[in-house]
Short mmCIF file of C-alpha atoms and ligand atoms in Angstrom, two decimals:
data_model
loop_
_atom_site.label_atom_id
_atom_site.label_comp_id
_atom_site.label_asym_id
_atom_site.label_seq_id
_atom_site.Cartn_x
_atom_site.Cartn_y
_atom_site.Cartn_z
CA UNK A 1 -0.15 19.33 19.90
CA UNK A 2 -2.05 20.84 17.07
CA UNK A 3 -6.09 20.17 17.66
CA UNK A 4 -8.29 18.57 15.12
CA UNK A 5 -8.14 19.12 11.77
CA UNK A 6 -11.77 19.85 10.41
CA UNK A 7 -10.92 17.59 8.00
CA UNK A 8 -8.53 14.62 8.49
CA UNK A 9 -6.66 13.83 5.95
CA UNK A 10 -5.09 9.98 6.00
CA UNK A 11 -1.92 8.40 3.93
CA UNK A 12 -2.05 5.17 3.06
CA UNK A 13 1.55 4.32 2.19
CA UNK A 14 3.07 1.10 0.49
CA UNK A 15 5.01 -0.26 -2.14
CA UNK A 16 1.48 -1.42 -4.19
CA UNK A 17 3.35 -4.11 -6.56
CA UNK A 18 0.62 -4.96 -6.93
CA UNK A 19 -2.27 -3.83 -5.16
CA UNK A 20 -3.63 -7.09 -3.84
CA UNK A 21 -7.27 -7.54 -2.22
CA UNK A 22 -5.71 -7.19 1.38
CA UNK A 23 -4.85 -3.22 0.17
CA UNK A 24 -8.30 -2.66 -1.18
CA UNK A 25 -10.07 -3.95 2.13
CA UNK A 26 -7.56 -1.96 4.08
CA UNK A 27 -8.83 1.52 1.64
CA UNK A 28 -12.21 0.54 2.13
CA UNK A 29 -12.59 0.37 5.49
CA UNK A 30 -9.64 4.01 5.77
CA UNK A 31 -11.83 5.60 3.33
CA UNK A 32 -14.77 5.16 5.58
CA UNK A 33 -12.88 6.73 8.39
CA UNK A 34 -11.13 9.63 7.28
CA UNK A 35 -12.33 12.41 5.20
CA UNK A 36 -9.28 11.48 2.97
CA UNK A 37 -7.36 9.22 1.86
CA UNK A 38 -4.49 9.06 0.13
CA UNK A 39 -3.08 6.07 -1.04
CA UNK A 40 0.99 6.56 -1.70
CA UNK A 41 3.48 4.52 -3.28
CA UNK A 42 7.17 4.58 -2.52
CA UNK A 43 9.03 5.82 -5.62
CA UNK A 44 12.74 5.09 -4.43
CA UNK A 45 11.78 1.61 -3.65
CA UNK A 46 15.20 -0.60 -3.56
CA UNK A 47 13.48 -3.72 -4.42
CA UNK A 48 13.47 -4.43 -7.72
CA UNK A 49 9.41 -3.67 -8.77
CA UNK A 50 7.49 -6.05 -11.03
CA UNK A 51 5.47 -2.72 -12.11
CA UNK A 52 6.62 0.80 -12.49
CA UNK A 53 5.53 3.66 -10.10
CA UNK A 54 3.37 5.12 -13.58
CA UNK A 55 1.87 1.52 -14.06
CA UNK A 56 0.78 1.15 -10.41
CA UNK A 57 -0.77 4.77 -9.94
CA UNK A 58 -2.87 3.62 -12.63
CA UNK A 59 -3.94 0.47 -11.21
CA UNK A 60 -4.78 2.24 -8.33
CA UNK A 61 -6.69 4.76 -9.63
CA UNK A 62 -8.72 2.21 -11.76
CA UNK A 63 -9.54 -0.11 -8.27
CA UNK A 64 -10.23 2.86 -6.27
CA UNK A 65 -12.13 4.95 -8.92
CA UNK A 66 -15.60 3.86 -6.60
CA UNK A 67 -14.32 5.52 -3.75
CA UNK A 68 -14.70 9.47 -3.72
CA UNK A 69 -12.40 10.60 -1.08
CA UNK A 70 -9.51 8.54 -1.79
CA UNK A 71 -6.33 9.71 -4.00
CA UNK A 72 -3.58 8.27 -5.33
CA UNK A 73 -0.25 9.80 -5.23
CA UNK A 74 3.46 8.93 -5.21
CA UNK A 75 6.13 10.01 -3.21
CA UNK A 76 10.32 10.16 -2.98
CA UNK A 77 12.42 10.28 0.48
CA UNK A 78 10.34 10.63 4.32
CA UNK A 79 6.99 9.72 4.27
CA UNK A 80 6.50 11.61 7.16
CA UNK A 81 7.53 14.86 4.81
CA UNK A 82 5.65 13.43 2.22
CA UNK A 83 2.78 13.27 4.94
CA UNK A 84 2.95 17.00 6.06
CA UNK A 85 3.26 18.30 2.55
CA UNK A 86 -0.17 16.41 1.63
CA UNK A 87 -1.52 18.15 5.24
CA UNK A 88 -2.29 14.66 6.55
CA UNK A 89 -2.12 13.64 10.29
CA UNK A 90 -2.53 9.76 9.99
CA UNK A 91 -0.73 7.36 8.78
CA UNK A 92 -2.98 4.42 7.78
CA UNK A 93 -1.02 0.93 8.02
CA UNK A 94 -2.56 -3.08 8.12
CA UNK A 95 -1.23 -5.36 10.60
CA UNK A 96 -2.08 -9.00 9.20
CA UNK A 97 -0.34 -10.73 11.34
CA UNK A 98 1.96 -10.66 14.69
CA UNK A 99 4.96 -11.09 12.44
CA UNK A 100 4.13 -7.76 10.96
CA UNK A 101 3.97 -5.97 14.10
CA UNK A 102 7.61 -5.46 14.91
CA UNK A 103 8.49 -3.93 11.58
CA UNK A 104 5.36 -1.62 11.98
CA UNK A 105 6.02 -0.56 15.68
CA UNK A 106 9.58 0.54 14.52
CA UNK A 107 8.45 2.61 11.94
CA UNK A 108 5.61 4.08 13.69
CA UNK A 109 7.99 4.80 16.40
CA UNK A 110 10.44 6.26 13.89
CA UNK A 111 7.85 8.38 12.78
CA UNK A 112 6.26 9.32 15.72
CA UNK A 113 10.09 10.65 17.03
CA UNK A 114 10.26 13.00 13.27
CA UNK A 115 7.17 14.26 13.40
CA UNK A 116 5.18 13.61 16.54
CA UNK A 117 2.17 15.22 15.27
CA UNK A 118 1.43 12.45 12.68
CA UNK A 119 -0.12 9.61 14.58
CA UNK A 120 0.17 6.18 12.64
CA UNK A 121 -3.35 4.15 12.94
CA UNK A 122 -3.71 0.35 12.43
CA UNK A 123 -5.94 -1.94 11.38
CA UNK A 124 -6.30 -5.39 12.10
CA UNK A 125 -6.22 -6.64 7.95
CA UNK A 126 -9.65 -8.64 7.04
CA UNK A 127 -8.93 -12.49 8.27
CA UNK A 128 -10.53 -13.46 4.81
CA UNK A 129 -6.73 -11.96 3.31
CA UNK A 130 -4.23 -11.66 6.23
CA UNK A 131 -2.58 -14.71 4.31
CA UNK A 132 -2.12 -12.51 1.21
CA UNK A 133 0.98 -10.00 0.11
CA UNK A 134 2.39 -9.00 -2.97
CA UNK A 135 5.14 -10.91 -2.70
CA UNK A 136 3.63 -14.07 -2.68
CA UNK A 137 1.10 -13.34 -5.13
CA UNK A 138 3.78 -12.83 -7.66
CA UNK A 139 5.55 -16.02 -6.69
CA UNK A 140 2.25 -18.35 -7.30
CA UNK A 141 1.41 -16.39 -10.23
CA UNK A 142 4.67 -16.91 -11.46
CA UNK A 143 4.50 -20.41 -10.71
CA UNK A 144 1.57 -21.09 -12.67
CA UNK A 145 -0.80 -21.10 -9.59
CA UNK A 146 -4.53 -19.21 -9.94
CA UNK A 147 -4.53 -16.04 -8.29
CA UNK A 148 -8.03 -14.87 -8.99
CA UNK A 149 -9.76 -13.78 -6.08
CA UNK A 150 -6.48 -12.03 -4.63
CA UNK A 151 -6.26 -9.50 -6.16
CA UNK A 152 -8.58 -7.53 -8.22
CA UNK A 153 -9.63 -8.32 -11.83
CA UNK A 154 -8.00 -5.34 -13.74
CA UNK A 155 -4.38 -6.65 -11.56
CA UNK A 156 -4.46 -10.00 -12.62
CA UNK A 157 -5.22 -9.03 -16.63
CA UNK A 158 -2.12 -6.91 -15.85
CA UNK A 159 -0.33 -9.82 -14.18
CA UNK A 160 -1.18 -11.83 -17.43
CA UNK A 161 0.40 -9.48 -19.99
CA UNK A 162 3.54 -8.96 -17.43
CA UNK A 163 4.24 -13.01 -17.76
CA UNK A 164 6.99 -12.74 -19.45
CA UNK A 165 9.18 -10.50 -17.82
CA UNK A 166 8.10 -13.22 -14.13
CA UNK A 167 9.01 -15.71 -16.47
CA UNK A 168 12.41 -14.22 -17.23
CA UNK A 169 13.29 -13.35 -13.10
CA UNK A 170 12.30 -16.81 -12.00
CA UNK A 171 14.87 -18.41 -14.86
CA UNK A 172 17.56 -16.24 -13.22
O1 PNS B 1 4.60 -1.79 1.20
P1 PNS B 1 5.68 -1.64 2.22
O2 PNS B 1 7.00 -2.11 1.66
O3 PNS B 1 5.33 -2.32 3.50
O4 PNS B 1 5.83 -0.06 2.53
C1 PNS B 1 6.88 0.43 3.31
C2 PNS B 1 6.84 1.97 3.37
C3 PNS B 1 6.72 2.57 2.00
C4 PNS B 1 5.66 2.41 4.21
C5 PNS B 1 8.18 2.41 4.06
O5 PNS B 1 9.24 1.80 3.43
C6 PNS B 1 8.39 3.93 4.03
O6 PNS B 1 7.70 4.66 4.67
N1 PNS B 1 9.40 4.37 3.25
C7 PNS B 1 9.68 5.78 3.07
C8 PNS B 1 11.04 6.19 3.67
C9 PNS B 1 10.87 6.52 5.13
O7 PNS B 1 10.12 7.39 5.53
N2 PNS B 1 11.61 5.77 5.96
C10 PNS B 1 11.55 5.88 7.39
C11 PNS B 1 10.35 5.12 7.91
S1 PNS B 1 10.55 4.73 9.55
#
C-alpha cells in the first residue's frame, strides 16, 4: 500500500439532482477533513435527470463557492478511474440510514476489489436531514409541497423556474 499522501485528496461522488441540504452538510463536514474535496457528478447517469450535468456543476459551484478546498467536477464511466485520475485516495459517501448501507457496502466493496488503494469513508448524514434525498424533494416539490429549508435557496429558485417541465413528467 502506497503511504500517505501529503495531501489527501477526497471525491465526493453523486448524481446531485439536485444538491439537497443533506449533500451540503455531508461537504461541510468532508471539506473539514480532507485537504480536498471534490465533489463529482455522474455524467452517464441512466435515470432520467431533472437538471443537466452543465446546470448542476453550476449549482454546485454557487453552494460551495464558501468553501476553499472543495471542487466541482464531472465524470463518465469508473469512479474509481475517475478517482485516480483526480489523484484522490477517498471516496467520501453519507449513510442516512440502515437502508442505505447495503447499496453502499457493495459499492465500496466493488471498489475496494478495482482499486484497493482508494479507501471509501462514511459518514453518518446529519439526523436534522437523514429524511431528505433528491428524489423525494422533487416529488413534494412537484406536488405543490414547500421545500424550503431542504435544499438551499439558489436550488429551490432553480426548482421554481424548472416547474414546468415536473409538471409535464408527473402528467405522464
Ligand atoms: O447519487 P447516487 O446515485 O447515490 O450516486 C451513485 C454513484 C454515482 C456514486 C455510483 O452510481 C457510481 O459510482 N457510478 C459510477 C460507475 C461506477 O463506478 N460503477 C461501479 C461502482 S461499484
Amino acid at each position: 500500500m502506497p503511504p500517505k499522501p501529503p495531501n489527501v485528496i477526497a471525491i465526493y461522488p453523486g448524481s446531485f439532482d439536485p444538491i439537497t441540504n443533506g449533500h451540503l452538510d455531508l461537504v461541510q463536514r468532508g471539506a473539514r477533513m480532507f485537504d480536498t474535496l471534490v465533489v463529482s457528478i455522474l455524467r452517464n447517469d441512466s435515470k432520467l435527470p431533472l437538471f443537466s450535468v452543465e446546470e448542476r456543476v453550476d449549482m454546485l459551484r454557487e453552494v460551495v463557492h464558501p468553501y476553499s478546498n472543495v471542487e466541482v467536477d464531472s465524470f463518465d464511466g469508473l469512479l474509481v478511474d475517475h478517482a485516480a485520475a483526480r489523484s484522490a485516495t477517498v471516496l467520501l459517501r453519507g449513510i442516512r440510514a440502515i437502508s442505505d448501507y447495503e447499496y453502499e457496502l457493495q459499492m465500496a466493496l466493488m471498489n475496494r476489489r478495482l482499486r484497493p488503494e482508494i479507501e471509501t469513508v462514511f459518514m453518518m448524514a446529519n439526523e436534522a436531514y437523514s429524511f431528505i434525498s433528491s428524489r423525494l424533494v422533487k416529488e413534494v416539490f412537484g406536488l405543490g409541497g414547500n421545500i424550503s429549508g431542504l435544499v438551499p435557496p439558489s436550488v429551490e429558485s432553480r426548482m421554481h423556474d424548472r416547474m414546468p417541465t415536473i409538471k409535464q413528467r408527473e402528467d405522464r
